[in-house]
Tab-separated table of C-alpha atoms in Angstrom:
chain	number	residue	atom	x	y	z
T	409	MET	CA	-9.888	-28.078	-32.758
T	410	PRO	CA	-7.284	-25.715	-31.678
T	411	LEU	CA	-7.508	-24.452	-27.956
T	412	LEU	CA	-6.123	-21.511	-28.769
T	413	ASP	CA	-6.639	-20.256	-32.576
T	414	ILE	CA	-5.539	-16.773	-33.496
T	415	ALA	CA	-6.453	-15.186	-36.877
T	416	GLU	CA	-4.976	-12.153	-38.632
T	417	LEU	CA	-4.780	-10.663	-35.041
T	418	THR	CA	-3.551	-6.995	-35.644
T	419	ALA	CA	-2.531	-3.839	-33.255
T	420	GLY	CA	-1.224	-1.331	-32.181
T	421	TYR	CA	-0.850	2.327	-29.665
T	422	GLY	CA	-1.098	5.777	-31.156
T	423	GLY	CA	-1.608	4.739	-34.972
T	424	LYS	CA	1.778	2.929	-34.528
T	425	THR	CA	1.065	-1.054	-36.089
T	426	ILE	CA	3.060	-3.358	-33.410
T	427	LEU	CA	0.884	-6.349	-34.589
T	428	ASP	CA	0.764	-7.008	-38.291
T	429	GLY	CA	-1.745	-9.640	-39.057
T	430	VAL	CA	-0.374	-12.946	-36.424
T	431	SER	CA	-1.946	-16.108	-36.743
T	432	LEU	CA	-0.764	-19.001	-35.098
T	433	THR	CA	-2.854	-22.186	-33.325
T	434	ALA	CA	-2.264	-23.935	-29.832
T	435	GLU	CA	-3.236	-27.594	-29.491
T	436	ARG	CA	-4.464	-28.314	-25.779
T	437	GLY	CA	-0.725	-29.155	-24.003
T	438	ASP	CA	1.276	-27.042	-26.330
T	439	ILE	CA	3.939	-25.325	-25.266
T	440	VAL	CA	4.282	-22.722	-27.575
T	441	SER	CA	7.410	-20.287	-27.275
T	442	LEU	CA	7.580	-17.100	-29.572
T	443	ILE	CA	11.189	-15.649	-29.983
T	444	GLY	CA	12.542	-13.094	-32.662
T	445	PRO	CA	14.059	-9.910	-31.912
T	446	SER	CA	13.009	-7.417	-29.182
T	447	GLY	CA	9.954	-5.189	-30.760
T	448	SER	CA	8.497	-8.028	-33.053
T	449	GLY	CA	5.161	-7.987	-31.323
T	450	LYS	CA	5.943	-10.798	-29.062
T	451	SER	CA	5.121	-9.152	-25.907
T	452	THR	CA	2.363	-7.120	-27.637
T	453	LEU	CA	1.333	-10.583	-28.735
T	454	LEU	CA	0.229	-11.926	-25.292
T	455	ARG	CA	-1.162	-8.197	-23.789
T	456	VAL	CA	-3.768	-8.164	-26.673
T	457	LEU	CA	-4.429	-12.055	-25.995
T	458	ILE	CA	-5.159	-11.357	-22.520
T	459	GLY	CA	-7.197	-7.902	-22.782
T	460	LEU	CA	-4.806	-5.383	-21.700
T	461	THR	CA	-4.104	-4.009	-25.312
T	462	PRO	CA	-7.273	-4.078	-27.801
T	463	PRO	CA	-6.867	-5.554	-30.932
T	464	SER	CA	-7.690	-3.584	-34.102
T	465	ALA	CA	-8.768	-6.351	-36.405
T	466	GLY	CA	-8.441	-10.184	-36.499
T	467	THR	CA	-9.862	-13.224	-33.937
T	468	VAL	CA	-8.976	-14.726	-30.862
T	469	ARG	CA	-10.454	-17.931	-30.741
T	470	ILE	CA	-10.587	-20.124	-27.519
T	471	ASP	CA	-12.295	-23.955	-28.012
T	472	GLY	CA	-14.060	-22.242	-31.564
T	473	THR	CA	-15.390	-19.507	-29.624
T	474	ALA	CA	-14.488	-16.402	-30.514
T	475	VAL	CA	-13.367	-13.461	-27.749
T	476	ASP	CA	-14.961	-9.771	-28.265
T	477	TYR	CA	-12.126	-8.019	-26.105
T	478	GLY	CA	-15.017	-4.892	-26.161
T	479	ASP	CA	-17.010	-6.981	-23.880
T	480	ALA	CA	-16.548	-6.907	-20.127
T	481	ALA	CA	-17.719	-9.886	-19.214
T	482	ALA	CA	-16.567	-11.572	-22.050
T	483	LEU	CA	-13.013	-10.837	-20.789
T	484	LYS	CA	-13.777	-11.447	-17.208
T	485	GLN	CA	-14.454	-14.984	-18.698
T	486	LEU	CA	-11.518	-14.704	-20.777
T	487	ARG	CA	-9.139	-14.013	-17.677
T	488	ARG	CA	-11.011	-17.507	-16.128
T	489	ARG	CA	-9.420	-19.406	-18.775
T	490	MET	CA	-5.943	-17.691	-19.477
T	491	SER	CA	-3.861	-16.368	-17.391
T	492	ILE	CA	-0.725	-14.566	-17.471
T	493	VAL	CA	2.471	-13.875	-15.867
T	494	PHE	CA	4.553	-10.577	-16.238
T	495	GLN	CA	8.652	-9.763	-16.645
T	496	GLN	CA	8.272	-7.372	-13.646
T	497	TYR	CA	6.092	-10.099	-11.858
T	498	ASN	CA	3.450	-7.460	-10.706
T	499	LEU	CA	2.887	-8.641	-7.450
T	500	PHE	CA	0.811	-7.306	-4.860
T	501	GLN	CA	3.077	-5.242	-2.850
T	502	ASN	CA	0.573	-4.500	-0.135
T	503	MET	CA	0.177	-7.787	0.192
T	504	THR	CA	1.227	-10.950	1.656
T	505	ALA	CA	2.464	-14.071	-0.751
T	506	LEU	CA	-0.344	-16.020	0.370
T	507	ASP	CA	-2.539	-13.286	0.049
T	508	ASN	CA	-1.291	-12.342	-3.468
T	509	LEU	CA	-2.712	-16.117	-4.315
T	510	THR	CA	-5.988	-16.131	-2.577
T	511	ILE	CA	-7.230	-12.567	-3.465
T	512	ALA	CA	-8.790	-13.457	-7.193
T	513	PRO	CA	-10.121	-16.689	-6.367
T	514	ILE	CA	-11.561	-14.991	-3.892
T	515	ARG	CA	-12.682	-12.021	-5.465
T	516	THR	CA	-13.452	-13.062	-8.985
T	517	LEU	CA	-14.108	-17.198	-8.687
T	518	GLY	CA	-16.058	-16.853	-5.786
T	519	VAL	CA	-13.784	-19.892	-3.839
T	520	PRO	CA	-14.355	-19.782	-0.131
T	521	ARG	CA	-11.271	-18.392	1.800
T	522	GLY	CA	-10.642	-21.643	3.636
T	523	GLU	CA	-10.576	-23.302	0.207
T	524	ALA	CA	-8.343	-20.597	-1.303
T	525	GLU	CA	-5.774	-20.669	1.270
T	526	ALA	CA	-5.312	-24.147	1.350
T	527	ARG	CA	-4.911	-24.270	-2.441
T	528	ALA	CA	-3.023	-20.959	-2.081
T	529	ARG	CA	-0.129	-23.108	0.362
T	530	ASP	CA	-0.405	-26.070	-2.401
T	531	LEU	CA	0.755	-24.055	-4.894
T	532	LEU	CA	3.185	-21.852	-2.781
T	533	ALA	CA	4.940	-25.647	-1.910
T	534	LYS	CA	4.765	-26.622	-5.611
T	535	VAL	CA	6.922	-23.577	-6.426
T	536	GLY	CA	9.304	-24.233	-3.370
T	537	LEU	CA	7.695	-21.374	-1.068
T	538	ALA	CA	5.927	-22.724	1.602
T	539	ASP	CA	7.388	-21.162	4.115
T	540	LYS	CA	7.015	-17.528	2.339
T	541	ALA	CA	3.385	-17.687	2.599
T	542	GLY	CA	3.193	-14.938	4.899
T	543	ALA	CA	6.136	-12.616	3.566
T	544	TYR	CA	5.743	-9.645	1.309
T	545	PRO	CA	7.160	-9.141	-2.289
T	546	ALA	CA	9.524	-6.677	-1.416
T	547	GLU	CA	10.767	-9.627	1.165
T	548	LEU	CA	11.522	-12.082	-1.503
T	549	SER	CA	14.654	-11.927	-4.198
T	550	GLY	CA	13.321	-11.582	-7.772
T	551	GLY	CA	13.052	-15.242	-8.278
T	552	GLN	CA	10.868	-16.559	-5.387
T	553	GLN	CA	8.513	-13.201	-6.380
T	554	GLN	CA	8.623	-14.659	-9.868
T	555	ARG	CA	7.869	-17.968	-8.850
T	556	VAL	CA	4.875	-16.244	-6.341
T	557	ALA	CA	3.710	-14.820	-9.000
T	558	ILE	CA	3.434	-18.120	-11.222
T	559	ALA	CA	1.439	-19.816	-8.482
T	560	ARG	CA	-1.119	-16.083	-8.560
T	561	ALA	CA	-1.438	-16.953	-12.230
T	562	LEU	CA	-2.355	-20.892	-11.319
T	563	ALA	CA	-4.405	-20.088	-8.729
T	564	MET	CA	-6.788	-19.217	-11.408
T	565	GLN	CA	-6.678	-22.505	-12.616
T	566	PRO	CA	-6.014	-21.410	-16.355
T	567	GLU	CA	-6.206	-23.634	-19.499
T	568	ILE	CA	-3.886	-21.467	-20.966
T	569	LEU	CA	-0.714	-20.123	-19.431
T	570	LEU	CA	0.893	-16.823	-20.977
T	571	LEU	CA	4.822	-16.207	-19.546
T	572	ASP	CA	6.172	-12.716	-21.086
T	573	GLU	CA	9.984	-13.028	-20.427
T	574	VAL	CA	9.689	-14.163	-16.688
T	575	THR	CA	13.351	-14.755	-16.602
T	576	SER	CA	14.454	-11.545	-18.034
T	577	ALA	CA	14.650	-9.267	-15.332
T	578	LEU	CA	16.206	-11.804	-12.748
T	579	ASP	CA	19.674	-12.320	-11.502
T	580	PRO	CA	21.129	-14.856	-13.939
T	581	GLU	CA	21.570	-17.489	-10.698
T	582	ARG	CA	17.844	-17.344	-9.782
T	583	VAL	CA	16.840	-17.954	-13.683
T	584	GLY	CA	17.432	-21.708	-13.191
T	585	GLU	CA	14.718	-21.596	-10.286
T	586	VAL	CA	12.284	-20.146	-12.150
T	587	LEU	CA	12.574	-22.693	-15.439
T	588	ASP	CA	12.508	-25.344	-13.330
T	589	THR	CA	9.347	-24.437	-12.154
T	590	ILE	CA	7.781	-23.722	-15.783
T	591	GLN	CA	9.245	-26.763	-16.854
T	592	ALA	CA	7.657	-28.475	-14.029
T	593	LEU	CA	4.287	-26.751	-14.911
T	594	ALA	CA	4.700	-28.095	-18.575
T	595	ASP	CA	4.610	-31.813	-17.455
T	596	THR	CA	1.435	-31.538	-16.062
T	597	GLY	CA	-0.193	-31.041	-19.147
T	598	ILE	CA	-1.024	-27.016	-19.515
T	599	THR	CA	-1.355	-25.106	-22.690
T	600	MET	CA	1.732	-22.438	-22.386
T	601	LEU	CA	2.287	-19.618	-24.781
T	602	LEU	CA	6.131	-18.046	-23.697
T	603	VAL	CA	8.319	-15.343	-24.879
T	604	SER	CA	11.729	-15.820	-23.724
T	605	HIS	CA	15.135	-15.509	-25.152
T	606	GLU	CA	16.343	-18.695	-23.302
T	607	MET	CA	17.278	-20.409	-26.419
T	608	GLY	CA	17.914	-23.436	-24.770
T	609	PHE	CA	15.242	-23.345	-22.677
T	610	VAL	CA	13.361	-22.984	-25.343
T	611	ARG	CA	14.467	-25.491	-27.665
T	612	GLY	CA	13.518	-28.234	-24.721
T	613	ILE	CA	10.064	-27.341	-23.386
T	614	SER	CA	8.653	-26.118	-26.533
T	615	THR	CA	6.193	-28.453	-28.806
T	616	LYS	CA	6.135	-25.750	-30.981
T	617	VAL	CA	8.411	-22.562	-31.994
T	618	VAL	CA	7.055	-19.710	-33.595
T	619	MET	CA	9.870	-16.703	-35.009
T	620	MET	CA	8.339	-13.536	-35.098
T	621	ASP	CA	9.679	-9.992	-36.908
T	622	ALA	CA	8.131	-6.752	-37.168
T	623	GLY	CA	4.791	-7.898	-35.837
T	624	ARG	CA	4.629	-10.475	-38.460
T	625	VAL	CA	5.115	-14.600	-37.718
T	626	VAL	CA	8.433	-15.401	-40.085
T	627	GLU	CA	7.998	-18.990	-39.899
T	628	ALA	CA	6.709	-21.787	-36.643
T	629	GLY	CA	7.497	-25.471	-36.811
T	630	SER	CA	8.989	-27.640	-34.007
T	631	PRO	CA	11.831	-26.970	-31.749
T	632	ALA	CA	14.042	-28.864	-34.227
T	633	ALA	CA	12.708	-27.647	-37.695
T	634	ILE	CA	13.465	-24.009	-36.574
T	635	PHE	CA	16.654	-24.360	-34.741
T	636	GLU	CA	18.347	-26.608	-37.115
T	637	THR	CA	16.496	-25.729	-40.437
T	638	PRO	CA	15.068	-22.701	-40.611
T	639	SER	CA	13.417	-22.137	-43.839
T	640	GLN	CA	13.199	-18.016	-43.759
T	641	PRO	CA	16.267	-16.062	-44.073
T	642	ARG	CA	15.461	-13.967	-41.004
T	643	THR	CA	14.923	-17.173	-38.743
T	644	GLN	CA	18.317	-17.941	-40.453
T	645	ALA	CA	20.296	-14.882	-39.461
T	646	PHE	CA	18.700	-14.647	-35.978
T	647	ILE	CA	18.756	-18.563	-35.044
T	648	LYS	CA	22.672	-17.743	-36.301
T	649	ALA	CA	23.432	-14.782	-34.391
T	650	ILE	CA	21.956	-16.295	-31.294
T	651	ILE	CA	24.003	-19.843	-31.530
T	652	ARG	CA	27.210	-17.762	-32.268
T	653	HIS	CA	27.398	-17.020	-28.253
Y	652	MET	CA	-13.097	46.390	33.942
Y	653	THR	CA	-10.566	46.454	31.769
Y	654	GLY	CA	-7.019	44.320	30.908
Y	655	ALA	CA	-6.675	41.474	32.817
Y	656	ASP	CA	-9.475	41.624	35.013
Y	657	ALA	CA	-11.620	41.806	31.792
Y	658	PHE	CA	-10.060	39.189	30.336
Y	659	PHE	CA	-9.878	36.110	33.145
Y	660	THR	CA	-13.754	35.855	33.391
Y	661	LEU	CA	-16.005	32.533	32.242
Y	662	ASP	CA	-17.560	34.844	29.602
Y	663	THR	CA	-14.257	35.461	28.061
Y	664	ALA	CA	-13.706	31.683	28.219
Y	665	ALA	CA	-16.841	31.049	27.238
Y	666	PHE	CA	-16.456	33.410	24.178
Y	667	LEU	CA	-13.443	31.520	23.063
Y	668	ALA	CA	-14.446	28.527	23.040
Y	669	GLY	CA	-17.211	29.329	20.721
Y	670	ALA	CA	-14.987	31.032	18.597
Y	671	LEU	CA	-12.806	27.659	18.521
Y	672	ALA	CA	-15.917	25.680	18.024
Y	673	ARG	CA	-16.552	27.131	14.959
Y	674	THR	CA	-13.091	27.266	13.630
Y	675	LEU	CA	-12.989	23.539	14.314
Y	676	TRP	CA	-16.477	23.014	12.322
Y	677	MET	CA	-15.867	25.006	9.686
Y	678	THR	CA	-12.504	23.207	9.037
Y	679	ALA	CA	-13.951	19.451	10.050
Y	680	LEU	CA	-16.875	19.690	8.399
Y	681	GLY	CA	-15.149	21.234	5.343
Y	682	CYS	CA	-12.439	19.487	5.332
Y	683	THR	CA	-14.341	16.320	5.251
Y	684	LEU	CA	-16.752	17.023	2.807
Y	685	GLY	CA	-14.009	17.882	0.585
Y	686	PHE	CA	-11.782	14.793	1.027
Y	687	LEU	CA	-15.285	12.917	0.011
Y	688	ILE	CA	-16.031	15.308	-3.058
Y	689	GLY	CA	-12.508	15.481	-3.862
Y	690	ALA	CA	-12.088	12.175	-3.678
Y	691	THR	CA	-15.451	11.318	-6.018
Y	692	LEU	CA	-13.472	14.043	-8.718
Y	693	ALA	CA	-10.295	12.392	-8.301
Y	694	LEU	CA	-12.187	9.022	-9.167
Y	695	LEU	CA	-13.995	10.284	-12.233
Y	696	ARG	CA	-10.925	11.862	-13.751
Y	697	ARG	CA	-9.555	8.531	-13.275
Y	698	THR	CA	-12.404	6.730	-15.698
Y	699	ARG	CA	-12.377	5.722	-19.341
Y	700	GLY	CA	-15.587	5.815	-20.568
Y	701	ARG	CA	-16.568	8.041	-23.638
Y	702	LEU	CA	-20.026	8.688	-22.182
Y	703	LEU	CA	-18.123	10.096	-19.085
Y	704	ALA	CA	-15.850	12.344	-21.137
Y	705	PRO	CA	-17.835	15.808	-20.353
Y	706	ALA	CA	-17.729	15.275	-16.589
Y	707	ARG	CA	-14.400	14.743	-16.267
Y	708	LEU	CA	-13.844	17.823	-18.379
Y	709	LEU	CA	-15.970	19.583	-15.543
Y	710	ALA	CA	-14.091	18.014	-12.885
Y	711	GLY	CA	-10.645	19.011	-14.467
Y	712	LEU	CA	-12.049	22.395	-14.853
Y	713	TYR	CA	-13.001	22.728	-11.673
Y	714	VAL	CA	-10.039	21.824	-9.663
Y	715	GLU	CA	-7.953	23.764	-12.006
Y	716	ALA	CA	-10.104	26.580	-11.361
Y	717	PHE	CA	-10.570	26.850	-7.358
Y	718	ARG	CA	-7.092	26.255	-6.776
Y	719	ARG	CA	-6.437	28.699	-8.591
Y	720	LEU	CA	-8.300	31.161	-6.702
Y	721	PRO	CA	-7.519	32.411	-2.946
Y	722	PHE	CA	-9.613	31.568	-0.423
Y	723	LEU	CA	-11.060	34.964	0.474
Y	724	VAL	CA	-12.632	35.460	-3.243
Y	725	ILE	CA	-13.950	32.239	-2.808
Y	726	LEU	CA	-15.724	33.078	0.194
Y	727	ILE	CA	-16.763	36.562	-1.401
Y	728	LEU	CA	-17.813	34.424	-4.319
Y	729	VAL	CA	-20.180	32.084	-1.837
Y	730	LEU	CA	-21.186	35.372	0.068
Y	731	PHE	CA	-23.055	36.590	-3.393
Y	732	SER	CA	-24.000	33.703	-4.350
Y	733	VAL	CA	-25.398	32.314	-1.340
Y	734	GLN	CA	-27.485	34.978	-0.323
Y	735	ALA	CA	-28.952	35.282	-3.816
Y	736	VAL	CA	-30.533	32.214	-3.549
Y	737	ALA	CA	-30.888	31.208	-0.010
Y	738	PRO	CA	-30.462	34.568	2.031
Y	739	GLY	CA	-31.463	32.469	5.688
Y	740	LEU	CA	-28.211	31.329	5.595
Y	741	SER	CA	-26.264	32.002	8.540
Y	742	LEU	CA	-22.179	33.316	7.824
Y	743	LEU	CA	-20.825	30.034	9.799
Y	744	GLY	CA	-22.564	27.903	6.755
Y	745	ILE	CA	-21.586	30.174	4.025
Y	746	ALA	CA	-18.046	29.482	4.999
Y	747	THR	CA	-18.565	26.402	5.638
Y	748	ILE	CA	-19.435	26.078	2.082
Y	749	ALA	CA	-16.350	28.148	0.876
Y	750	VAL	CA	-14.069	26.027	2.579
Y	751	THR	CA	-15.731	22.668	1.454
Y	752	LEU	CA	-15.406	23.897	-2.080
Y	753	ALA	CA	-11.345	25.093	-1.488
Y	754	ALA	CA	-10.645	21.587	0.071
Y	755	THR	CA	-12.629	19.711	-2.392
Y	756	ALA	CA	-10.336	21.085	-4.917
Y	757	TYR	CA	-7.011	20.555	-3.249
Y	758	LEU	CA	-7.480	17.660	-1.817
Y	759	SER	CA	-9.181	16.072	-5.076
Y	760	GLU	CA	-5.558	16.938	-6.427
Y	761	ILE	CA	-3.702	15.155	-3.662
Y	762	ILE	CA	-5.939	12.222	-3.724
Y	763	ARG	CA	-5.506	12.229	-7.911
Y	764	ALA	CA	-1.875	11.778	-7.919
Y	765	GLY	CA	-1.339	9.744	-5.056
Y	766	LEU	CA	-3.977	7.363	-6.700
Y	767	GLU	CA	-1.592	7.674	-9.928
Y	768	ALA	CA	1.682	7.078	-7.853
Y	769	VAL	CA	0.670	3.488	-8.046
Y	770	PRO	CA	2.609	2.004	-10.537
Y	771	ARG	CA	0.298	0.856	-13.915
Y	772	PRO	CA	1.914	-2.539	-13.919
Y	773	GLN	CA	-0.245	-2.805	-10.532
Y	774	VAL	CA	-3.594	-2.442	-11.501
Y	775	GLU	CA	-2.519	-4.448	-14.663
Y	776	GLY	CA	-1.837	-7.261	-12.309
Y	777	ALA	CA	-5.246	-7.069	-10.624
Y	778	GLU	CA	-7.038	-6.383	-13.949
Y	779	VAL	CA	-5.831	-9.574	-15.466
Y	780	LEU	CA	-6.442	-11.808	-12.829
Y	781	GLY	CA	-9.828	-10.858	-13.197
Y	782	LEU	CA	-10.692	-7.942	-10.431
Y	783	SER	CA	-13.692	-5.756	-10.784
Y	784	ALA	CA	-12.651	-1.622	-11.549
Y	785	LEU	CA	-14.094	-1.727	-7.562
Y	786	ASP	CA	-11.913	-4.727	-6.319
Y	787	ARG	CA	-8.623	-3.117	-8.220
Y	788	LEU	CA	-9.510	0.192	-6.041
Y	789	ARG	CA	-10.469	-0.979	-2.653
Y	790	PHE	CA	-7.929	-4.091	-2.583
Y	791	VAL	CA	-4.597	-2.887	-4.994
Y	792	VAL	CA	-5.019	0.687	-5.571
Y	793	LEU	CA	-6.069	2.668	-2.626
Y	794	PRO	CA	-3.899	0.765	0.093
Y	795	GLN	CA	-0.845	1.373	-1.458
Y	796	ALA	CA	-2.081	5.352	-2.531
Y	797	TRP	CA	-2.839	6.002	1.359
Y	798	GLY	CA	0.685	6.794	2.027
Y	799	VAL	CA	0.979	8.726	-0.923
Y	800	ILE	CA	-2.403	10.937	-0.362
Y	801	LEU	CA	-2.306	11.185	3.635
Y	802	PRO	CA	0.935	13.402	4.275
Y	803	PRO	CA	-0.023	16.097	1.948
Y	804	ALA	CA	-3.929	15.591	2.925
Y	805	ALA	CA	-3.284	16.068	6.915
Y	806	ALA	CA	-0.985	18.791	5.714
Y	807	PHE	CA	-3.571	20.598	4.178
Y	808	MET	CA	-6.090	20.513	6.750
Y	809	VAL	CA	-3.932	21.549	9.267
Y	810	MET	CA	-2.840	24.664	7.330
Y	811	PHE	CA	-6.713	25.479	6.794
Y	812	VAL	CA	-7.234	25.308	10.433
Y	813	LYS	CA	-5.172	28.438	10.424
Y	814	ASP	CA	-6.785	29.842	6.724
Y	815	THR	CA	-10.167	30.056	7.964
Y	816	ALA	CA	-9.398	33.098	9.861
Y	817	LEU	CA	-10.345	34.437	6.556
Y	818	ALA	CA	-13.899	33.700	7.147
Y	819	SER	CA	-13.667	36.866	9.683
Y	820	HIS	CA	-13.949	39.114	6.585
Y	821	LEU	CA	-17.822	37.598	6.325
Y	822	GLY	CA	-18.525	38.463	9.911
Y	823	VAL	CA	-17.825	35.086	11.347
Y	824	VAL	CA	-16.721	35.262	14.543
Y	825	GLU	CA	-14.242	32.461	14.755
Y	826	LEU	CA	-10.654	32.518	17.073
Y	827	ALA	CA	-8.868	35.017	15.018
Y	828	PHE	CA	-12.023	37.276	14.806
Y	829	ALA	CA	-12.563	36.638	18.332
Y	830	GLY	CA	-9.024	38.236	19.328
Y	831	LYS	CA	-10.118	41.150	17.379
Y	832	ILE	CA	-13.343	41.245	19.138
Y	833	LEU	CA	-11.501	40.952	22.687
Y	834	VAL	CA	-8.719	43.293	21.711
Y	835	ASN	CA	-11.795	46.160	20.701
Y	836	LYS	CA	-13.019	45.493	24.044
Y	837	GLY	CA	-9.880	46.564	26.176
Y	838	VAL	CA	-7.843	43.329	26.363
Y	839	SER	CA	-4.485	43.809	25.849
Y	840	PRO	CA	-3.238	42.725	22.701
Y	841	ALA	CA	-0.931	40.308	24.260
Y	842	LEU	CA	-3.270	38.605	26.314
Y	843	GLY	CA	-5.766	38.418	23.507
Y	844	PHE	CA	-4.224	37.282	20.634
Y	845	GLY	CA	-1.813	35.625	22.781
Y	846	ALA	CA	-4.649	33.648	24.029
Y	847	VAL	CA	-5.883	32.775	20.289
Y	848	LEU	CA	-2.396	31.937	19.193
Y	849	VAL	CA	-2.411	29.084	22.113
Y	850	LEU	CA	-5.372	27.951	20.872
Y	851	TYR	CA	-4.270	27.713	17.351
Y	852	ALA	CA	-1.204	26.048	18.727
Y	853	LEU	CA	-3.123	23.664	21.148
Y	854	VAL	CA	-5.559	22.698	17.847
Y	855	SER	CA	-2.589	22.550	15.191
Y	856	TRP	CA	-0.192	20.626	17.291
Y	857	PRO	CA	-2.190	17.131	18.109
Y	858	LEU	CA	-3.908	17.124	14.407
Y	859	GLY	CA	0.087	17.180	13.353
Y	860	ARG	CA	0.701	14.355	15.497
Y	861	ALA	CA	-2.262	12.838	14.509
Y	862	ALA	CA	-1.536	12.788	11.157
Y	863	ALA	CA	1.907	11.875	11.832
Y	864	ALA	CA	1.097	8.848	13.738
Y	865	LEU	CA	-1.145	7.504	11.176
Y	866	GLU	CA	0.879	8.273	8.482
Y	867	LYS	CA	3.311	6.064	10.107
Y	868	ARG	CA	0.754	3.018	10.536
Y	869	LEU	CA	-0.603	3.239	6.886
Y	870	ALA	CA	1.798	3.881	4.545
Y	871	PRO	CA	4.198	1.210	4.579
Y	872	ALA	CA	2.649	-1.711	4.568
Y	873	ARG	CA	4.950	-3.212	2.300
Y	874	HIS	CA	8.248	-2.798	4.353
Y	875	ARG	CA	6.565	-4.438	7.469
């Protein structure tokens, strides 16, 4: 049974359909990358999965159990198993890096403060920011903020991590440090669903690549299959346009 | 006794002190209650459930209506409404209710704007971490909204110290009315109203300073 099973997921805003019957699965430990042009629904898919945008149809199953996105308790349960990192980091501006990492474990998981802080310091060390525990987000570079954001998502000990274009807002020089962090994470066996425009990175890290366009899955397969022998004309055109540069 | 002789007496001092106390009482109690009720209305207007839709509408109507009414009109409305249901209530009590009603509307709008100044992604960041609505408010939204709410809220309250002078129309012997009474008794206007001016300044100035200090201390947590 796949860890994550998405079937015919549909969603939109104000009468406009953004996701149009998306189906895909991820096994435990899979690194699934979503690629495709802007506006193809990749980020919306992640927002629906984490419960920020309500789906209008379709189901999401985790370990075989369907998620009820209309139910607050179910959402709370979901967010213990699934975490998201945003393009713009969304770190709490009024808290230090350490507090950003401990607030949710303390308040939603009931972890004692001492334990939460010890774990948070561990995580900050893992993303190479052990010395920034007391820094406020405004005092950190974009790359550092994004690594804190990744550590914050990991502090919830999720089984599934969603990464929404986490390097798109960064200075080109800072992209590498964040990608290194994600690579290190992939090696721990966590299941990831990521949206990225860093094609070399996607190709190297993914166990599965999903090509999306106009709210639908065009095709899915191994990185080699998608990048070298795509079967759909839309994928071929997209890959060709990227490789040209 | 006329002029300066009549002015520099213990009686006059006590009279002015009483008037000052009434001015401060109306402002402090009215604005505190107004802040609390206003905050409640602002939070109510942020809710999303369908169940609370009528309450949201009423809260919105209240805020919009009372911000558009001159304070003097609110005073008179309260006077006649209260006299119909509770004729025993003092004029000071009636004026305090009027201050509360006006302050609620203005402060509610200031608080609402402050809460909305916190970027949506900050709230979403808290939401996806599973923080409850109350925790999101307490740990993420309010600490960041304070710096935006406080300056205009404090300015409003300092301003309202002076607007309570309108309660003299009801017959509440607050500071401005006290000045008029003194002058009617024969104290020279320069002395009578001069004393009132000094007292208003003595109250407003430290209040303004306190607000500025608080603002400095609370606002830029993020830039420490």
